[in-house]
Coordinates of C-alpha atoms in Angstrom, one line a residue:
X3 CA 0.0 0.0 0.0
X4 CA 0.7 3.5 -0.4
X5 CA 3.9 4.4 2.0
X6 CA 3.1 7.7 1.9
X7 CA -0.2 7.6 3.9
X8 CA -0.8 9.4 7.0
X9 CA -2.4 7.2 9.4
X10 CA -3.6 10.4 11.4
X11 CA -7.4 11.4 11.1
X12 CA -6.7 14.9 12.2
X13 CA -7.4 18.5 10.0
X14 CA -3.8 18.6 10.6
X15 CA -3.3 15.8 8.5
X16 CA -5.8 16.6 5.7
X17 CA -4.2 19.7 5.6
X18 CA -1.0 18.4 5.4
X19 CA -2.4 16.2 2.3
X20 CA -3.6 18.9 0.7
X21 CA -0.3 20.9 0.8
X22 CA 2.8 18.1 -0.1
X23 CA 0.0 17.1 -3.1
X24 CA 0.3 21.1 -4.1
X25 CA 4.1 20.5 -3.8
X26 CA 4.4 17.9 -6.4
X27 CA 3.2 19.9 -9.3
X28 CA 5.9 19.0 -11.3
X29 CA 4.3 15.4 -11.2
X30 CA 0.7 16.3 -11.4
X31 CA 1.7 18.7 -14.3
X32 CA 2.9 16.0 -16.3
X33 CA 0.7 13.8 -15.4
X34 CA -2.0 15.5 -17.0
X35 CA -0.3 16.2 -19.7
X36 CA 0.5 12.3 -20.6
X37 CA -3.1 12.1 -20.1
X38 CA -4.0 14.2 -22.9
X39 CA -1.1 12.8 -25.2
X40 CA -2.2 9.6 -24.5
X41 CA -5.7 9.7 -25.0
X42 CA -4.8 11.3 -28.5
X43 CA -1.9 9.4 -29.1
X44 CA -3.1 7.9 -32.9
X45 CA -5.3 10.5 -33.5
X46 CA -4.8 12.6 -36.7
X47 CA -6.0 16.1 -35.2
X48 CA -5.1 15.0 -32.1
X49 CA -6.6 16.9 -29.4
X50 CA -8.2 19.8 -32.2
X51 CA -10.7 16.9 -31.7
X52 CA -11.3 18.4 -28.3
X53 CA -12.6 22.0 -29.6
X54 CA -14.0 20.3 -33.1
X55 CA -16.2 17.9 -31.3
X56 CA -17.5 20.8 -28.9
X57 CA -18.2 23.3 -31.5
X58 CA -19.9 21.4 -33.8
X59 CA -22.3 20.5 -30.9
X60 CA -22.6 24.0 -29.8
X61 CA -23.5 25.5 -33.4
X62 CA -26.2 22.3 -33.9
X63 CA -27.7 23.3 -30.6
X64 CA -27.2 26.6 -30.9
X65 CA -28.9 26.9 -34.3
X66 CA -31.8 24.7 -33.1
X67 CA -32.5 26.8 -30.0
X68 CA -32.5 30.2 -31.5
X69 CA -35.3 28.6 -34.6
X70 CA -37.3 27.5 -31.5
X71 CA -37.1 30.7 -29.4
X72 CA -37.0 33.1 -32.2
X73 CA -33.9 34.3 -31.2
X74 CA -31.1 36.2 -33.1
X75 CA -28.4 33.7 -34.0
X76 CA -25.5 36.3 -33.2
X77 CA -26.9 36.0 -29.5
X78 CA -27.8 32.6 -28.9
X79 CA -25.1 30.9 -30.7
X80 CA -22.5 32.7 -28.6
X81 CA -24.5 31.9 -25.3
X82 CA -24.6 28.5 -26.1
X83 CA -20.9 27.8 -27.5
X84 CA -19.7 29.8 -23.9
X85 CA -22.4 27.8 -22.0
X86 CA -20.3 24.3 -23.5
X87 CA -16.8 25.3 -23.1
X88 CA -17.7 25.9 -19.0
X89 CA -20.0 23.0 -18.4
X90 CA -17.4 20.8 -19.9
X91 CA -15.0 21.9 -17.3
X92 CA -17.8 21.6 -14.4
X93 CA -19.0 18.2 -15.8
X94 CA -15.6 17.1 -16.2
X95 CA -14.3 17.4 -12.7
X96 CA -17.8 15.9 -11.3
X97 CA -17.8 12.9 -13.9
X98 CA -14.0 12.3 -13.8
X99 CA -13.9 13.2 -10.3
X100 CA -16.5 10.5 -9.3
X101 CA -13.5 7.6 -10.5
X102 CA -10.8 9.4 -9.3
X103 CA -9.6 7.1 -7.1
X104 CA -10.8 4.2 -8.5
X105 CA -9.3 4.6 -12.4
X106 CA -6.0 5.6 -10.5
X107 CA -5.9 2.2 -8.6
X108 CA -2.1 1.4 -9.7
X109 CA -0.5 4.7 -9.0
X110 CA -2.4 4.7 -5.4
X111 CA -1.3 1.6 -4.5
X112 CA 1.9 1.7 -5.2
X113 CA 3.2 5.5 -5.8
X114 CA 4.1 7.2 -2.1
X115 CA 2.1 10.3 -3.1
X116 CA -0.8 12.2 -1.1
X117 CA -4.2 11.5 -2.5
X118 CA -4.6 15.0 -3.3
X119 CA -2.3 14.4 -6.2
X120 CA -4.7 12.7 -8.4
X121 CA -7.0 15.6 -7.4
X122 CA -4.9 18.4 -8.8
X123 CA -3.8 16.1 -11.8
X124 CA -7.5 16.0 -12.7
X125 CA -8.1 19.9 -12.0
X126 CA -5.1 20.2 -14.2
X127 CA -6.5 17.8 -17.2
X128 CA -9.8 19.6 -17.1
X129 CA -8.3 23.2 -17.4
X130 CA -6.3 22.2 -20.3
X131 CA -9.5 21.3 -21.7
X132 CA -11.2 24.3 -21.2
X133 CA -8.0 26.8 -22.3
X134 CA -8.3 24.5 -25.6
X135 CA -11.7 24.8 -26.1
X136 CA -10.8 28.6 -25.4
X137 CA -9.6 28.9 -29.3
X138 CA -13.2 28.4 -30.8
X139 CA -14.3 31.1 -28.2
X140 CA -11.5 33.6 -29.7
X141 CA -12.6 32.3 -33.7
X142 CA -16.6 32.8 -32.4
X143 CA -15.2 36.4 -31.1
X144 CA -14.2 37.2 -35.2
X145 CA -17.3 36.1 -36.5
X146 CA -20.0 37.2 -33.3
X147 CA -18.4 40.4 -32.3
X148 CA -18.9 40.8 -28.7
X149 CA -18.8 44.2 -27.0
X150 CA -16.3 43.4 -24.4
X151 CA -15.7 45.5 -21.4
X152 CA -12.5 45.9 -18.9
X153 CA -14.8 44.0 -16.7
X154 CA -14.0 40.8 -19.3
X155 CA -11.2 40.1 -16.4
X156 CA -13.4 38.9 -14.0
X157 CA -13.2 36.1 -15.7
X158 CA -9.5 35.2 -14.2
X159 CA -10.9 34.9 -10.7
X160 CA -14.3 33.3 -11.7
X161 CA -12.2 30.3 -13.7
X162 CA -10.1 30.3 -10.2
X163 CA -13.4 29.8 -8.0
X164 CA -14.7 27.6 -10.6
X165 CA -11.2 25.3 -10.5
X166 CA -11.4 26.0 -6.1
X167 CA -14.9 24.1 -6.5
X168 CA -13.7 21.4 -9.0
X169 CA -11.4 20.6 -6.6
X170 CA -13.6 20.0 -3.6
X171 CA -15.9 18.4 -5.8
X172 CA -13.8 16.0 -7.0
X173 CA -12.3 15.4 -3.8
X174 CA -15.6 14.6 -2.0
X175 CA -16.8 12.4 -4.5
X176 CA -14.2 10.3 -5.1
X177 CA -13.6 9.4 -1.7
X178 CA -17.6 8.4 -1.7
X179 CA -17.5 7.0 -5.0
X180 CA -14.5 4.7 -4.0
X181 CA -16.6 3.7 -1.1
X182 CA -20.0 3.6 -2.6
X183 CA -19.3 2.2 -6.1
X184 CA -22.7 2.7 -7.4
X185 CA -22.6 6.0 -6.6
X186 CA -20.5 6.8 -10.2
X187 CA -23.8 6.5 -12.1
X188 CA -25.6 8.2 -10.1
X189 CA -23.3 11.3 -10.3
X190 CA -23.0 10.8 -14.1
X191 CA -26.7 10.9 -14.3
X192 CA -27.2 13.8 -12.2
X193 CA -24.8 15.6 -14.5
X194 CA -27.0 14.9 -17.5
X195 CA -29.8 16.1 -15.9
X196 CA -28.3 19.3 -14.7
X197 CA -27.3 19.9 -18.2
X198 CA -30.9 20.4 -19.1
X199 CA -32.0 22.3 -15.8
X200 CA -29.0 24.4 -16.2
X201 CA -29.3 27.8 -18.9
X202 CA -26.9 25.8 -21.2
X203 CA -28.7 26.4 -24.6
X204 CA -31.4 28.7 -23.5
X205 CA -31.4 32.1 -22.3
X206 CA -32.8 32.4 -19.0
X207 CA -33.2 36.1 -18.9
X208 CA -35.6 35.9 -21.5
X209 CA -37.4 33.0 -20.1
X210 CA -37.4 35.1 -16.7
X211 CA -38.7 38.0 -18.3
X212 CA -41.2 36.2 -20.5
X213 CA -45.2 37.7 -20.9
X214 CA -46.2 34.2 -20.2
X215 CA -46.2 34.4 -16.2
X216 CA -46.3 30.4 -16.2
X217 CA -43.2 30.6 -17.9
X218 CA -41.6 33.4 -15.9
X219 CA -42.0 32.2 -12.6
X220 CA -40.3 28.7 -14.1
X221 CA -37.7 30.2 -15.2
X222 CA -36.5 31.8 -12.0
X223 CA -36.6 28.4 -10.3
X224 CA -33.4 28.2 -11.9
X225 CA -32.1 30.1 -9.3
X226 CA -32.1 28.0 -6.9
X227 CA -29.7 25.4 -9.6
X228 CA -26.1 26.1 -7.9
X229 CA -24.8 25.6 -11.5
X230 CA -26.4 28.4 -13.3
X231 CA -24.3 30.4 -10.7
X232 CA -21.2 28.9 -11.3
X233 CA -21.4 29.4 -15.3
X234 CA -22.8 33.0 -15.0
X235 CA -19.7 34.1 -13.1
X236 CA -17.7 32.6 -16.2
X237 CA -20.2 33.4 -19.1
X238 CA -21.1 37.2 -18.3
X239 CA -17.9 38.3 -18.9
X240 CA -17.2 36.6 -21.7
X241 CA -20.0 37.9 -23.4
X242 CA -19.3 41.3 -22.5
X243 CA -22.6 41.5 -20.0
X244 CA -22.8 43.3 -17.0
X245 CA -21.5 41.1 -13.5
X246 CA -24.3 40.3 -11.3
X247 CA -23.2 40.6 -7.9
X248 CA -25.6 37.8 -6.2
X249 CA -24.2 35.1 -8.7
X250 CA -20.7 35.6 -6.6
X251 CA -22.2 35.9 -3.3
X252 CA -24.1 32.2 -4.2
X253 CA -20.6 30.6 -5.3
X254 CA -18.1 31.5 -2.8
X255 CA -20.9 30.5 0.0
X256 CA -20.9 27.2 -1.6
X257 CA -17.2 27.4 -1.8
X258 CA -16.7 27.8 1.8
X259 CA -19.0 24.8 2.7
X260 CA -18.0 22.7 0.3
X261 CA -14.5 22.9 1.5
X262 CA -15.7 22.5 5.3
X263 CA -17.5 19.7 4.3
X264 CA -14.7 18.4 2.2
X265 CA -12.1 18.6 4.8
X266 CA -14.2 16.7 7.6
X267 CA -14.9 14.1 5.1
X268 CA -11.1 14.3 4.3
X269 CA -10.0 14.3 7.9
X270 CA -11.9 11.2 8.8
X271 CA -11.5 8.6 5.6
X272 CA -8.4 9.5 3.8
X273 CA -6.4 7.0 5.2
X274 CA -9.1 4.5 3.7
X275 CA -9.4 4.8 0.5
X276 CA -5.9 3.3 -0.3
X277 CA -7.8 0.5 1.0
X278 CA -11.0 0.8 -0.5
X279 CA -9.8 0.5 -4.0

């Protein structure tokens, strides 16, 4: 087993985990790296497939939902493509993150590293992902001019909160997921139905802001959908829009408790999982 593994079910401990796994980023770094080579080893395009595969999907939808809501093209497509490239960073760390542990069996049981390596490895892997998937934002900039303001640089600290969360999210799910294993489908199913509660490919200030009261009053249940916070943050800027102030107030309260909640479950069964898997 893992060498490496503090018996100690202290904060002191977690916290300690956290920090020598932040320490190794030379060996997270490349990590994620070879994880990207290697997934696109063959491949022809390599990982262009990354952005080709996401834009294509984001034009289709994004050409569907504008017919069906009447909408200009030059705003909806836009909404949607930025809508993809973030849910494909929050859905990665929550789908990938549910088999951390378990897909990393090998390396756990044998490498002397903290657990929060794999964490930070994934993190990684998924921002890689979405700073690809970045170049069809900067081609959809050329063709859908967008009036960007100075505010556009919120976007550094919202990508940070967002990684902050993937983290903890991650964290707490693998470490469930290596204990529970049916809990994997049940996280990936969650995910794909978040992607249809969440304003992915429809505009929910139009919806909340609809004649149709019925409709209106819907539409603001989304609200209460932690995600739609999460990819506002990202997406406003972006897009040049105005930043909302509640939408930050929403995701750094769920980053705090996330965290909390995080680190107790951390403190008590980290010394587990090296078992578990």
């Amino acid at each position: 087993m893992a060498t490496a593994q503090l018996t100690g079910s202290t904060f002191g401990a977690a916290v300690s985990d956290l920090r020598r796994g932040w320490a190794q980023r030379a060996l997270w770094g490349h990590l994620g790296w070879q994880d990207i080579r290697q997934r696109y080893r063959r491949s022809f395009l390599g990982p262009i497939w990354i952005s080709l595969t996401m834009a294509v999907t984001a034009i289709a939808l994004g050409t569907l939902y504008a017919g069906l809501f009447d909408n200009d093209l030059a705003i909806q497509l836009p909404h949607v493509l930025v809508g993809f490239i973030v849910w494909g960073f929050i859905s990665g760390c929550i789908n990938e993150g549910a088999e951390v542990f378990t897909s990393n069996v090998g390396l756990i049981t044998h490498l002397p590293a903290p657990l929060s390596v794999h964490i930070y490895r994934l993190v990684w892997r998924q921002t890689l992902f979405f700073l690809h998937n970045l170049v069809v934002y900067v081609v959809m900039l050329f063709i859908f001019h967008q009036d960007l303001k100075w505010t556009a640089l919120a976007v550094i600290p919202a990508f940070g909160l967002l990684a902050l969360n993937g983290a903890w999210a991650a964290l707490l799910l693998g470490i469930v997921a290596t204990r529970f294993r049916d809990f994997v489908p049940i996280a990936q199913s969650i995910v794909q139905l978040a992607f249809f509660l969440t304003p992915i490919v429809w505009i929910y200030d139009e919806l909340a802001r609809s004649p149709n009261p019925t409709i209106a009053e819907r539409a603001k249940l989304a609200e209460f959908n932690p995600f739609l916070h999460f990819l506002e943050i990202v997406r406003r800027p972006l897009l040049g829009q105005d930043q909302l102030l509640h939408h930050w107030i929403v995701v750094l309260a769920i980053t705090v408790v996330g965290w909390a909640l995080t680190m107790v479950v951390l403190r008590r069964y980290r010394a587990r999982v090296s078992y578990w898997v």
